[in-house]
XYZ file of C-alpha atoms in Angstrom:
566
model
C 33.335 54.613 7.124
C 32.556 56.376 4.164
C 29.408 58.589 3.335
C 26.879 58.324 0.022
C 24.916 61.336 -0.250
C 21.237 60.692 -1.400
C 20.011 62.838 -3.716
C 16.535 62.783 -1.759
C 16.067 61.737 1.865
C 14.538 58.740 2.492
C 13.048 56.513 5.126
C 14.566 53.514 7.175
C 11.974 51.949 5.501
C 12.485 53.005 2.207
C 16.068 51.957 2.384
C 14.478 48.555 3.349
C 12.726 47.796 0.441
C 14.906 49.606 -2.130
C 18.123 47.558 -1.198
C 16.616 44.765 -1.278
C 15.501 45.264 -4.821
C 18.530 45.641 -5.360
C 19.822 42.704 -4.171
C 17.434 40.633 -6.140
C 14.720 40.051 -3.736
C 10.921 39.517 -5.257
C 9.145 37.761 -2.849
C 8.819 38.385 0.810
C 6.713 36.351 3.807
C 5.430 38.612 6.371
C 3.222 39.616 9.387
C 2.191 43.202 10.285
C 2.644 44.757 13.964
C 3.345 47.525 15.927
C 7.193 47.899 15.742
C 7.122 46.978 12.028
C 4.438 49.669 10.929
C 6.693 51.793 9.126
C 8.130 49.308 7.384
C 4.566 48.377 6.188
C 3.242 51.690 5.144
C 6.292 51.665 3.170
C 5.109 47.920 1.521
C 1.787 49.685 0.664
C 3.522 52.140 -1.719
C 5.988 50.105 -3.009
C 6.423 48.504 -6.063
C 8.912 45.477 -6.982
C 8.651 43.148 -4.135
C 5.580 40.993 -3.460
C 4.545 40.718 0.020
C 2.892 37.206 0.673
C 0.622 37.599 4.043
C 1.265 34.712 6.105
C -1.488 33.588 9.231
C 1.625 32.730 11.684
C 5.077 33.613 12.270
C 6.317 30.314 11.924
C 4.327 30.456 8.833
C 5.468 32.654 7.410
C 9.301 31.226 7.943
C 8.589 28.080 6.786
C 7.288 29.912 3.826
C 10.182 31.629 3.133
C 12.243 28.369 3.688
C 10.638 26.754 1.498
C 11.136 29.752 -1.058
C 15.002 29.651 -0.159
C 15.360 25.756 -0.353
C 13.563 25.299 -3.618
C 15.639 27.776 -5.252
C 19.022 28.453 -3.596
C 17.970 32.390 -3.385
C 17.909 34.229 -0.419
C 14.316 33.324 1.780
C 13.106 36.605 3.396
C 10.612 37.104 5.941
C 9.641 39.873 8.385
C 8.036 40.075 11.257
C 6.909 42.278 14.915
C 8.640 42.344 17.683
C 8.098 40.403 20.910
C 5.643 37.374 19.918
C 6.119 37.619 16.482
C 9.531 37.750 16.688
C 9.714 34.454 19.008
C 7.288 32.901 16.920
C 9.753 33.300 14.429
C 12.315 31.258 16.840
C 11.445 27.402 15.249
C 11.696 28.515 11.370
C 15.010 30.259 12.614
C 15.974 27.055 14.093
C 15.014 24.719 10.933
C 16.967 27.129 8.582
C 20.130 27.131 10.841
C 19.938 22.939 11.128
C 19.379 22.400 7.352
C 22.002 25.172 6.053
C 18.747 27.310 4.506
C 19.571 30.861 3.659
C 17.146 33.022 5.525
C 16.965 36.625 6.257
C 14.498 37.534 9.001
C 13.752 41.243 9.596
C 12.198 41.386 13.403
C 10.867 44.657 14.558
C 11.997 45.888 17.739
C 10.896 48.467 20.110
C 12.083 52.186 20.164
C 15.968 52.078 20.577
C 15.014 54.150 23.833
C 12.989 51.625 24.644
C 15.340 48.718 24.174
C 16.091 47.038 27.594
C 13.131 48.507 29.860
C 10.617 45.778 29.573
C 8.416 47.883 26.878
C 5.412 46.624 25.474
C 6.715 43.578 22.875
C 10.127 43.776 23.803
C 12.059 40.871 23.516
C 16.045 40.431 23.045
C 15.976 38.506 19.354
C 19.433 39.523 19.459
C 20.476 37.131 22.571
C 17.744 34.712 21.349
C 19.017 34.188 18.377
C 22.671 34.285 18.846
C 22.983 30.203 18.696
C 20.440 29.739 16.195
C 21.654 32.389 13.340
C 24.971 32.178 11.111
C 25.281 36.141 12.305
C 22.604 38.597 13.539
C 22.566 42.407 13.952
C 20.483 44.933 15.796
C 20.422 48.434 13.612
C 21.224 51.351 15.149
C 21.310 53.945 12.386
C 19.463 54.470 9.442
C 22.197 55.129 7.633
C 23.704 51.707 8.093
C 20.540 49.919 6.569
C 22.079 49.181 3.523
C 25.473 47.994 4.647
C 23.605 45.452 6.737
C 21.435 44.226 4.542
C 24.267 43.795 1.828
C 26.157 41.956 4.105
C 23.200 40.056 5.652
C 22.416 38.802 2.079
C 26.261 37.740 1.359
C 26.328 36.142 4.723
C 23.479 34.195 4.512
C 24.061 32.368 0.966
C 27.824 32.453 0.979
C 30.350 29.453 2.293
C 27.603 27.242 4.423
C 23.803 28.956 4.044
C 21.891 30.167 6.905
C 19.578 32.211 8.288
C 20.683 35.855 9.257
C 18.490 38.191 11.736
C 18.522 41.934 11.391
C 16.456 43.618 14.935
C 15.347 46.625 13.494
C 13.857 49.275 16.115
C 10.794 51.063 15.600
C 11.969 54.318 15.000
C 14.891 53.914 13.176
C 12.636 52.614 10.843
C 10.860 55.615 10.829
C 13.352 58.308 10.399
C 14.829 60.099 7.435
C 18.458 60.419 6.549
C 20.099 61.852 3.760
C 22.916 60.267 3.777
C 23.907 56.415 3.841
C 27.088 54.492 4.654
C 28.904 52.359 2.013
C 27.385 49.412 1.388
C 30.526 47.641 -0.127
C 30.991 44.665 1.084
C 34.386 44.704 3.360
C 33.966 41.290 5.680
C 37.708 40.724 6.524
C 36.701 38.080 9.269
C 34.666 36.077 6.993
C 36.459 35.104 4.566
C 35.159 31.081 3.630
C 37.126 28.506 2.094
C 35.233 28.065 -1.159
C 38.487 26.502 -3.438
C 39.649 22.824 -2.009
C 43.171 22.057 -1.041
C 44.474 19.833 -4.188
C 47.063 17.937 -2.316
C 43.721 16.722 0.119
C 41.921 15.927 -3.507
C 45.109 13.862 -4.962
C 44.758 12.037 -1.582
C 41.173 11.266 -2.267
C 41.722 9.603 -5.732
C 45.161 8.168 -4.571
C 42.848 6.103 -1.614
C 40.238 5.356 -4.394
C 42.655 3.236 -6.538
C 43.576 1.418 -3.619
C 39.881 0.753 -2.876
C 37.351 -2.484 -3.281
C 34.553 -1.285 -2.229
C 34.495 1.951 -2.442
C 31.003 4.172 -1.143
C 29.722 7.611 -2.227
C 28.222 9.689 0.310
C 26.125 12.564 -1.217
C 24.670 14.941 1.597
C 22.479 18.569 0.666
C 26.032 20.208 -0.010
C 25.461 18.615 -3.184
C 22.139 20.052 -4.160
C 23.172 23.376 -2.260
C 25.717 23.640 -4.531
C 24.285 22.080 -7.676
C 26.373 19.828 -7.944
C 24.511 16.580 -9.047
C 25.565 16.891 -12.804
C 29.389 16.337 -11.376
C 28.228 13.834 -8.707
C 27.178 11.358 -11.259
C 29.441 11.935 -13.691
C 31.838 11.020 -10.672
C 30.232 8.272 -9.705
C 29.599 6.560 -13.132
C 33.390 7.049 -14.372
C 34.816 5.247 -11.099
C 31.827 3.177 -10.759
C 31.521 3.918 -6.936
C 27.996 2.825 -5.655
C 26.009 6.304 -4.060
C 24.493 6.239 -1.022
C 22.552 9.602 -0.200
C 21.461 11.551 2.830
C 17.755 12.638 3.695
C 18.680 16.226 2.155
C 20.835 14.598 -0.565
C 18.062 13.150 -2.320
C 17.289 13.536 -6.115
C 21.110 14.103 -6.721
C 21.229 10.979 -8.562
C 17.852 9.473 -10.236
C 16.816 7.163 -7.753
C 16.594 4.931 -10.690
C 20.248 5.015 -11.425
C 21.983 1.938 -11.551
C 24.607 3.072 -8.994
C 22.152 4.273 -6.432
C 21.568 2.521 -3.110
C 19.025 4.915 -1.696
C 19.162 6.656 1.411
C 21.344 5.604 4.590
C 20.845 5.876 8.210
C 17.792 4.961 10.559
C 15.593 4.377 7.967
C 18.271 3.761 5.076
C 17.579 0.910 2.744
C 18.937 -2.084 3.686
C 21.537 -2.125 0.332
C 22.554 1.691 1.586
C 23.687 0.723 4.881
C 25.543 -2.675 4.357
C 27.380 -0.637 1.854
C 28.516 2.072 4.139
C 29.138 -0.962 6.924
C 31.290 -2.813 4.578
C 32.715 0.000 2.595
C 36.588 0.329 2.688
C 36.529 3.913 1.920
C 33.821 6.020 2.068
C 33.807 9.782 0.293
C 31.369 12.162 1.749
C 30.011 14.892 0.022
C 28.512 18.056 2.047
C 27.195 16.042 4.550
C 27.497 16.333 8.320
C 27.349 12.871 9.705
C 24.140 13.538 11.774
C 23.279 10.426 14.127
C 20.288 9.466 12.060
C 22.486 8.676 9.331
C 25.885 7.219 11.401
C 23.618 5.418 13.617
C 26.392 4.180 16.522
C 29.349 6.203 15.195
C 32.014 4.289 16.547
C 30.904 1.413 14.105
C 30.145 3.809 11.252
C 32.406 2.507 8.522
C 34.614 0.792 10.972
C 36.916 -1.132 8.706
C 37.179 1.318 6.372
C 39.015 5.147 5.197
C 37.005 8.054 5.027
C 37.327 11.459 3.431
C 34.841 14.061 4.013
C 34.211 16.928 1.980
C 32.516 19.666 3.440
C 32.137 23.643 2.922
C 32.089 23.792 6.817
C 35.076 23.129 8.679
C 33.556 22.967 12.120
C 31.649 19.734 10.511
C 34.589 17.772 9.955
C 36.002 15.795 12.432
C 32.983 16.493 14.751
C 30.874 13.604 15.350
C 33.615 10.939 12.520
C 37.184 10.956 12.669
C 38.141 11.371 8.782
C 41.281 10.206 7.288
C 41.191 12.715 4.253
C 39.465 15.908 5.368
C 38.894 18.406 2.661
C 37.115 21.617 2.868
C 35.685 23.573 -0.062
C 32.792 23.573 -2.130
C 30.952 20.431 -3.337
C 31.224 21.445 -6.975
C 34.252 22.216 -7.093
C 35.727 19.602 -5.357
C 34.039 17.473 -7.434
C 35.279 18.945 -10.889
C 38.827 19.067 -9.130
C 38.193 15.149 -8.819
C 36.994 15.079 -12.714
C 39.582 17.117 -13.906
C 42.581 15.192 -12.715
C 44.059 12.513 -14.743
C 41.468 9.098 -14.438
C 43.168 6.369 -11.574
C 42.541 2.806 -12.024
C 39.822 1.034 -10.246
C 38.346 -2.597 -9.895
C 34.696 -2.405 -8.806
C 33.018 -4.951 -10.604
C 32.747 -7.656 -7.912
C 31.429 -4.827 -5.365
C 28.966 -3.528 -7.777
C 27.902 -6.818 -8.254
C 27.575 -7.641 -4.535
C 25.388 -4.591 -3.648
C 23.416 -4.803 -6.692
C 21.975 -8.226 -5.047
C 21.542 -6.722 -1.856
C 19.138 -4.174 -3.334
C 17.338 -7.049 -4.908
C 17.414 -8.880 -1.431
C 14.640 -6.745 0.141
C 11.008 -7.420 -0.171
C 9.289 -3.899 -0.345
C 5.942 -3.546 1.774
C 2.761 -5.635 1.430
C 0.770 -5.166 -1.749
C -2.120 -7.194 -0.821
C -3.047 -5.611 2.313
C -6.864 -4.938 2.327
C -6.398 -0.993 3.367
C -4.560 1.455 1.749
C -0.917 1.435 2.398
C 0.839 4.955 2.333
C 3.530 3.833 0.258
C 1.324 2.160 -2.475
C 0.181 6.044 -2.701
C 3.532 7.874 -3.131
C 4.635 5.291 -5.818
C 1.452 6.385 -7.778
C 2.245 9.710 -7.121
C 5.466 9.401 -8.143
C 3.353 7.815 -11.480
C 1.516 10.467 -12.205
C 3.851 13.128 -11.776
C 6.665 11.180 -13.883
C 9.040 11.647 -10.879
C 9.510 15.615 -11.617
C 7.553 17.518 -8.953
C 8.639 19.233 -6.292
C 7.983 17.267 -3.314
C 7.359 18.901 0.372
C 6.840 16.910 3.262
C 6.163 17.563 6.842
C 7.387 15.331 9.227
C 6.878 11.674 10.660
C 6.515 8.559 9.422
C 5.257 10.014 5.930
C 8.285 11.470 5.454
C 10.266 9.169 5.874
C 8.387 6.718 3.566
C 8.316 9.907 0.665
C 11.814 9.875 0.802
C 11.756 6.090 0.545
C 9.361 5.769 -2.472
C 9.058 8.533 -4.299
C 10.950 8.551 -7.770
C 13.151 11.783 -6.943
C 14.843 12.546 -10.334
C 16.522 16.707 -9.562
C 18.620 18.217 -6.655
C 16.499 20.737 -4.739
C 13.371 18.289 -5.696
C 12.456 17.145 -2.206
C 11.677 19.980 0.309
C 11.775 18.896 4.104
C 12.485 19.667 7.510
C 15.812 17.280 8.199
C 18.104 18.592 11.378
C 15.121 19.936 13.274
C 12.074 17.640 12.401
C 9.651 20.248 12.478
C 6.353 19.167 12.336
C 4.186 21.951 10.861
C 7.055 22.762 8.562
C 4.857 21.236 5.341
C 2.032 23.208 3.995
C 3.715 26.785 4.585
C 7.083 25.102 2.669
C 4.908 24.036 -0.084
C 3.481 27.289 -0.193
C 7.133 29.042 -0.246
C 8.132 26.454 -2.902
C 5.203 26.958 -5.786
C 5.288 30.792 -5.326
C 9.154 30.336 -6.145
C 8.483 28.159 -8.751
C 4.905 28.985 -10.300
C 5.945 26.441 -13.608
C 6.492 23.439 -11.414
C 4.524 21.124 -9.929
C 4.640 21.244 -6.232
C 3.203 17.803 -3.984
C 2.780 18.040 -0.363
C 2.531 14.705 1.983
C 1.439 15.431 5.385
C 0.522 13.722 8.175
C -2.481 14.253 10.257
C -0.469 15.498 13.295
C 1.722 18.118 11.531
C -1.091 19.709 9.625
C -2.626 20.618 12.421
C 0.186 22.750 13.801
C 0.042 25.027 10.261
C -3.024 24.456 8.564
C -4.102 28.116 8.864
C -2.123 28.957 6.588
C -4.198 27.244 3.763
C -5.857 30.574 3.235
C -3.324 31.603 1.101
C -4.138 29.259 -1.384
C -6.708 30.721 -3.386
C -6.065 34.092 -1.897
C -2.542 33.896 -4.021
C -3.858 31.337 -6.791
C -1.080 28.826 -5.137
C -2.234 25.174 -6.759
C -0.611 23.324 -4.587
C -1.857 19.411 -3.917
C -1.964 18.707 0.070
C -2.049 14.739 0.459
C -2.423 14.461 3.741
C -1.849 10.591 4.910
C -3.710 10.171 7.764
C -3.538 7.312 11.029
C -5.315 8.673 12.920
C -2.265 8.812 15.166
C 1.139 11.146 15.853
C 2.843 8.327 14.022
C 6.232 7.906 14.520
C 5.667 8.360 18.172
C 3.222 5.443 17.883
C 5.542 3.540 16.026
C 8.229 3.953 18.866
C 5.752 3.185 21.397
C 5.220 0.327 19.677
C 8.554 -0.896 19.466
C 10.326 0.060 22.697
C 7.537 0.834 24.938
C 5.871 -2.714 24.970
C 3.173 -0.714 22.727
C 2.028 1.664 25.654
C 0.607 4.461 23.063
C 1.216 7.561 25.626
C -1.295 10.098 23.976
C -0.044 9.594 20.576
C -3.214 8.090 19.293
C -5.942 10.556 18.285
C -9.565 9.537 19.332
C -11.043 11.956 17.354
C -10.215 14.534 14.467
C -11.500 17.397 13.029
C -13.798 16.357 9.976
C -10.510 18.065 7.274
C -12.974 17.747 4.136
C -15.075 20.942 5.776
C -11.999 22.553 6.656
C -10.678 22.188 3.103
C -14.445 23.606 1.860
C -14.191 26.445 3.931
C -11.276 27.670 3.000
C -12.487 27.185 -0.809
C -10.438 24.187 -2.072
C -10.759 21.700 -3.897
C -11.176 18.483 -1.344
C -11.361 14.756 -1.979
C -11.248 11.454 0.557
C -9.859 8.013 -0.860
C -9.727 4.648 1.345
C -10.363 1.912 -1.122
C -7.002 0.361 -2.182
C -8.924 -0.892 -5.160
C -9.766 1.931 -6.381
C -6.642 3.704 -5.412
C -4.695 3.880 -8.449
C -7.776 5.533 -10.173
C -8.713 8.250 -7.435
C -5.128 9.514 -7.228
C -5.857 10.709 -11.193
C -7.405 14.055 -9.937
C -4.263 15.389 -8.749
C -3.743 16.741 -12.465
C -5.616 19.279 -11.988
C -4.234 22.399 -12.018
C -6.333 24.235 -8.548
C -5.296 24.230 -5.073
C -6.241 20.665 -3.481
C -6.728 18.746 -0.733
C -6.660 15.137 -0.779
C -7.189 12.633 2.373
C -5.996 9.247 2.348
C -7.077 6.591 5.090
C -4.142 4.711 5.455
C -3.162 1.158 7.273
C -2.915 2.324 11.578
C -0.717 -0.401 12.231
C 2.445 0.081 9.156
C 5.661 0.983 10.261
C 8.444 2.853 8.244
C 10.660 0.235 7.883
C 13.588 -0.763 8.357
C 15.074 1.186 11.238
C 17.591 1.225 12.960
C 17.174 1.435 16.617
C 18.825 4.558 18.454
C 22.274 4.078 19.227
C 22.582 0.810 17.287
C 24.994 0.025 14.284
C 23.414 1.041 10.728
C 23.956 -3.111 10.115
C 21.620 -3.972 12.830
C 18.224 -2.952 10.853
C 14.758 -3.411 12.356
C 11.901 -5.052 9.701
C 14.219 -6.089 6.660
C 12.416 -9.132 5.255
C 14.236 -10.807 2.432
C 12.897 -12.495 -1.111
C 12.348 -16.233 -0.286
């Protein structure tokens, strides 16, 4: 391996910071500790990269996540070894699920140290091993930025994900004057960016043999920014789009060809389509079971061709008649670029344009507020362009229902994993990425009490970001299950008391309101045009369900809740 001679020694540390400069980094989530203490004296005289102090580990990842998926750029977050390092473990997890490019710097103990039980040692290296794309343990100071090149490339190239790099104490620490090549020379990963055109003949070959054809669009699309080609796509063919949880604001949910989103709590036009559909295209999405519901059912009658960036996704969990792997963009100018087949869609377009009309939404008239009454005004107010960050439970899953989502990268959540807790730091991580953008959190009362600590970095960072939190008084969606298919036996997911959140919001300087008249509603929601950090409680209905659902296990056709027009 070749040697670069510096021209002045320099730090572990140093090297740190410096390549990733060079790499593009500006922004970096954090929390100090022992093993990581050069590293932070070397913060302290650095210039170039802000350092944003989370309260937690998983803070501080969610943070960066929310940085990464907001953007597409690298998310980078550091923390100790030991505790801080498995604190890290969840955030890991979430990035890994929901294809997020992370790169996590855990401190580690003295490489002498390394495997004798010293004080906050832990192996992040074995820990991490299932939950990473790739991790590495440095061994030499010299190889600091040759790992960290590759890390980066890694970690936002072929599928995103997080990357670890376990960097000991003292290696860290020491001084070399020379550094290996940091060229990046990655024979074994090598991933398949450019589709196969013979697979992308096939796909247009299938459509003009198609009646109902259904377009799938997963996060592949807004990973790779490809929402511009998806509708152009869709609207030339005149395929009907159904999207994923992630794959949301790649067409204007307003769009005449949209369905809305599929799966367990899919609109009821979204997953007739997919249940009737003869052949179903699937863009950079990996069939979870929340969207397939039972998958031997899943588009039973029908072809399906799946393009995805991942080739371990395809085939997994759906057996795929046209499998193509590449990038969504691409594949989808491939599709434009080829000579135009003939279709007939008119009578299908025209059937699933009634079943959207079919569905009664929720009830208007009830006498307390109803959580979706307050996303739609939301949605109002904001004209449909902010950035919107949820947490996760049943507020989540009625954002995704009624918000107006207009952009790809627009709606920031926690998908694969579910984490709760994931919201406020992931708001935080997406308005210090995007400082020009407006940046709406809905939370629920459960998951903002896993990560609420880390509203102090609101004001400390002038971050003006709007926390609605929506609260039951209850863990939700476990109620709601309870409910359901527990003959209403509500196991400790009711909450008999709370902590009064208007004099947490004062003490920690923000800007805090309370709403529970629906009469009023429409009104009181005004104040979230203000541009300061904010709090805002709702009171909403303790008996609503997110609706419909699909029951676990059951076909996508055999919804839960779906009351039609009279």
């Amino acid at each position: 391996m070749e040697k670069i001679s510096l021209e002045t020694p320099k730090t572990g540390s140093e090297l740190v910071l410096e390549t990733l400069r060079e790499l593009g980094v500006d922004t970096v989530f954090g929390y100090p500790g022992g093993a990581v203490l050069p590293l932070y004296d070397a913060i302290y005289q650095f210039d170039g990269i802000q350092h944003i102090l989370g309260r937690h580990e998983q803070g501080c990842l969610h943070e960066a996540e929310g940085y990464a998926k907001s953007t597409g750029k690298v998310g980078v977050a550091v923390v100790t070894s030991g505790p801080g390092a498995t604190n890290a473990i969840t955030g890991i997890a979430d990035a890994m699920s929901d294809s997020v490019p992370l790169l996590v710097f855990t401190g580690q103990v003295n490489r002498s140290g390394i495997g004798k039980d010293a004080f906050q040692e832990a192996d992040i290296v074995g820990i991490t091993m299932p939950i990473t794309k790739y991790n590495y343990q440095v061994r030499e100071t010299a190889d600091i930025p040759r790992i960290i090149t590759e890390a980066i490339h890694i970690a936002t190239t072929g599928r995103p994900g997080p990357v670890v790099i376990d960097l000991p104490k003292d290696v860290s620490a020491l001084e070399t004057d020379f550094i290996y090549d940091p060229s990046i020379d990655l024979p074994s990963y090598q991933p398949t960016i450019e589709p196969n055109e013979l697979q992308i003949k096939k796909i247009l070959k299938q459509l003009s043999k198609s009646k109902r054809p259904v377009l799938l669009a997963g996060g592949g699309i807004s990973y790779s920014e490809a929402a511009k080609e998806l509708n152009e796509f869709a609207e030339r063919y005149q395929i009907p789009v159904v999207t994923t949880l992630l794959g949301q604001g790649t067409i204007a949910t307003d769009h005449e060809l949209f369905l809305g989103m599929g799966g367990m709590h899919g609109s009821f036009a979204a997953n007739i389509a997919m249940t009737e559909a003869d052949f179903l295209i699937s863009i950079g999405c990996r069939f979870d079971d929340r969207l397939t519901g039972n998958p031997k059912t899943f588009v039973k009658n029908g072809k399906i061709a799946h393009i995805d960036i991942d080739p371990a996704e395809i085939g997994k969990i759906i057996p795929v008649d046209i499998p193509v792997v590449g990038d969504a963009q691409k594949a989808l100018q491939m599709l434009l670029d080829l000579p135009k087949v003939s279709t007939n869609t008119e009578k299908w377009i025209e059937k699933v344009n009634k079943d959207k009309h079919r569905v009664r939404s929720y009830d208007k008239k009830e006498r307390v507020v109803q959580p979706q009454a307050v996303i739609e005004r939301i949605g109002e107010l904001t004209s449909g362009e902010a950035i919107v960050v949820t947490d996760v439970g049943q507020h989540q899953m009625w954002t995704a229902q009624y918000y107006p989502y207009r952009n790809e990268r627009q709606l920031v959540t926690s998908g694969g994993l579910g984490t709760m807790g994931f919201g406020v730091p992931a708001a935080i991580g997406a308005k210090i990425a995007n400082p020009d953008k407006e940046v709406i959190l809905f939370v629920g009362d459960g998951g903002f009490q896993m990560t609420n600590q880390e509203l102090a970095i609101l004001n400390i960072y002038n971050v003006p970001i709007k926390v609605v939190m929506l609260n039951n008084h209850s863990l939700g969606m476990v109620r709601q299950w309870q409910e359901a298919f527990y003959d209403g036996r509500t196991s400790e997911s009711v909450f008999d008391s709370l902590p009064d959140f208007q004099l947490m919001a004062q003490a920690y300087g923000i800007r805090n309101f309370k709403f529970d008249n629906p009469e009023t509603l429409n009104k009181d929601l005004e104040v979230i045009q203000e541009n300061v950090p904010m709090f805002i409680e709702v009171d909403i209905s303790r008996k609503e369900h997110v609706l419909p659902m699909v029951p676990a296990g059951k076909s996508n056709h055999e919804m839960l809740g779906v009351k039609f027009h009279a």
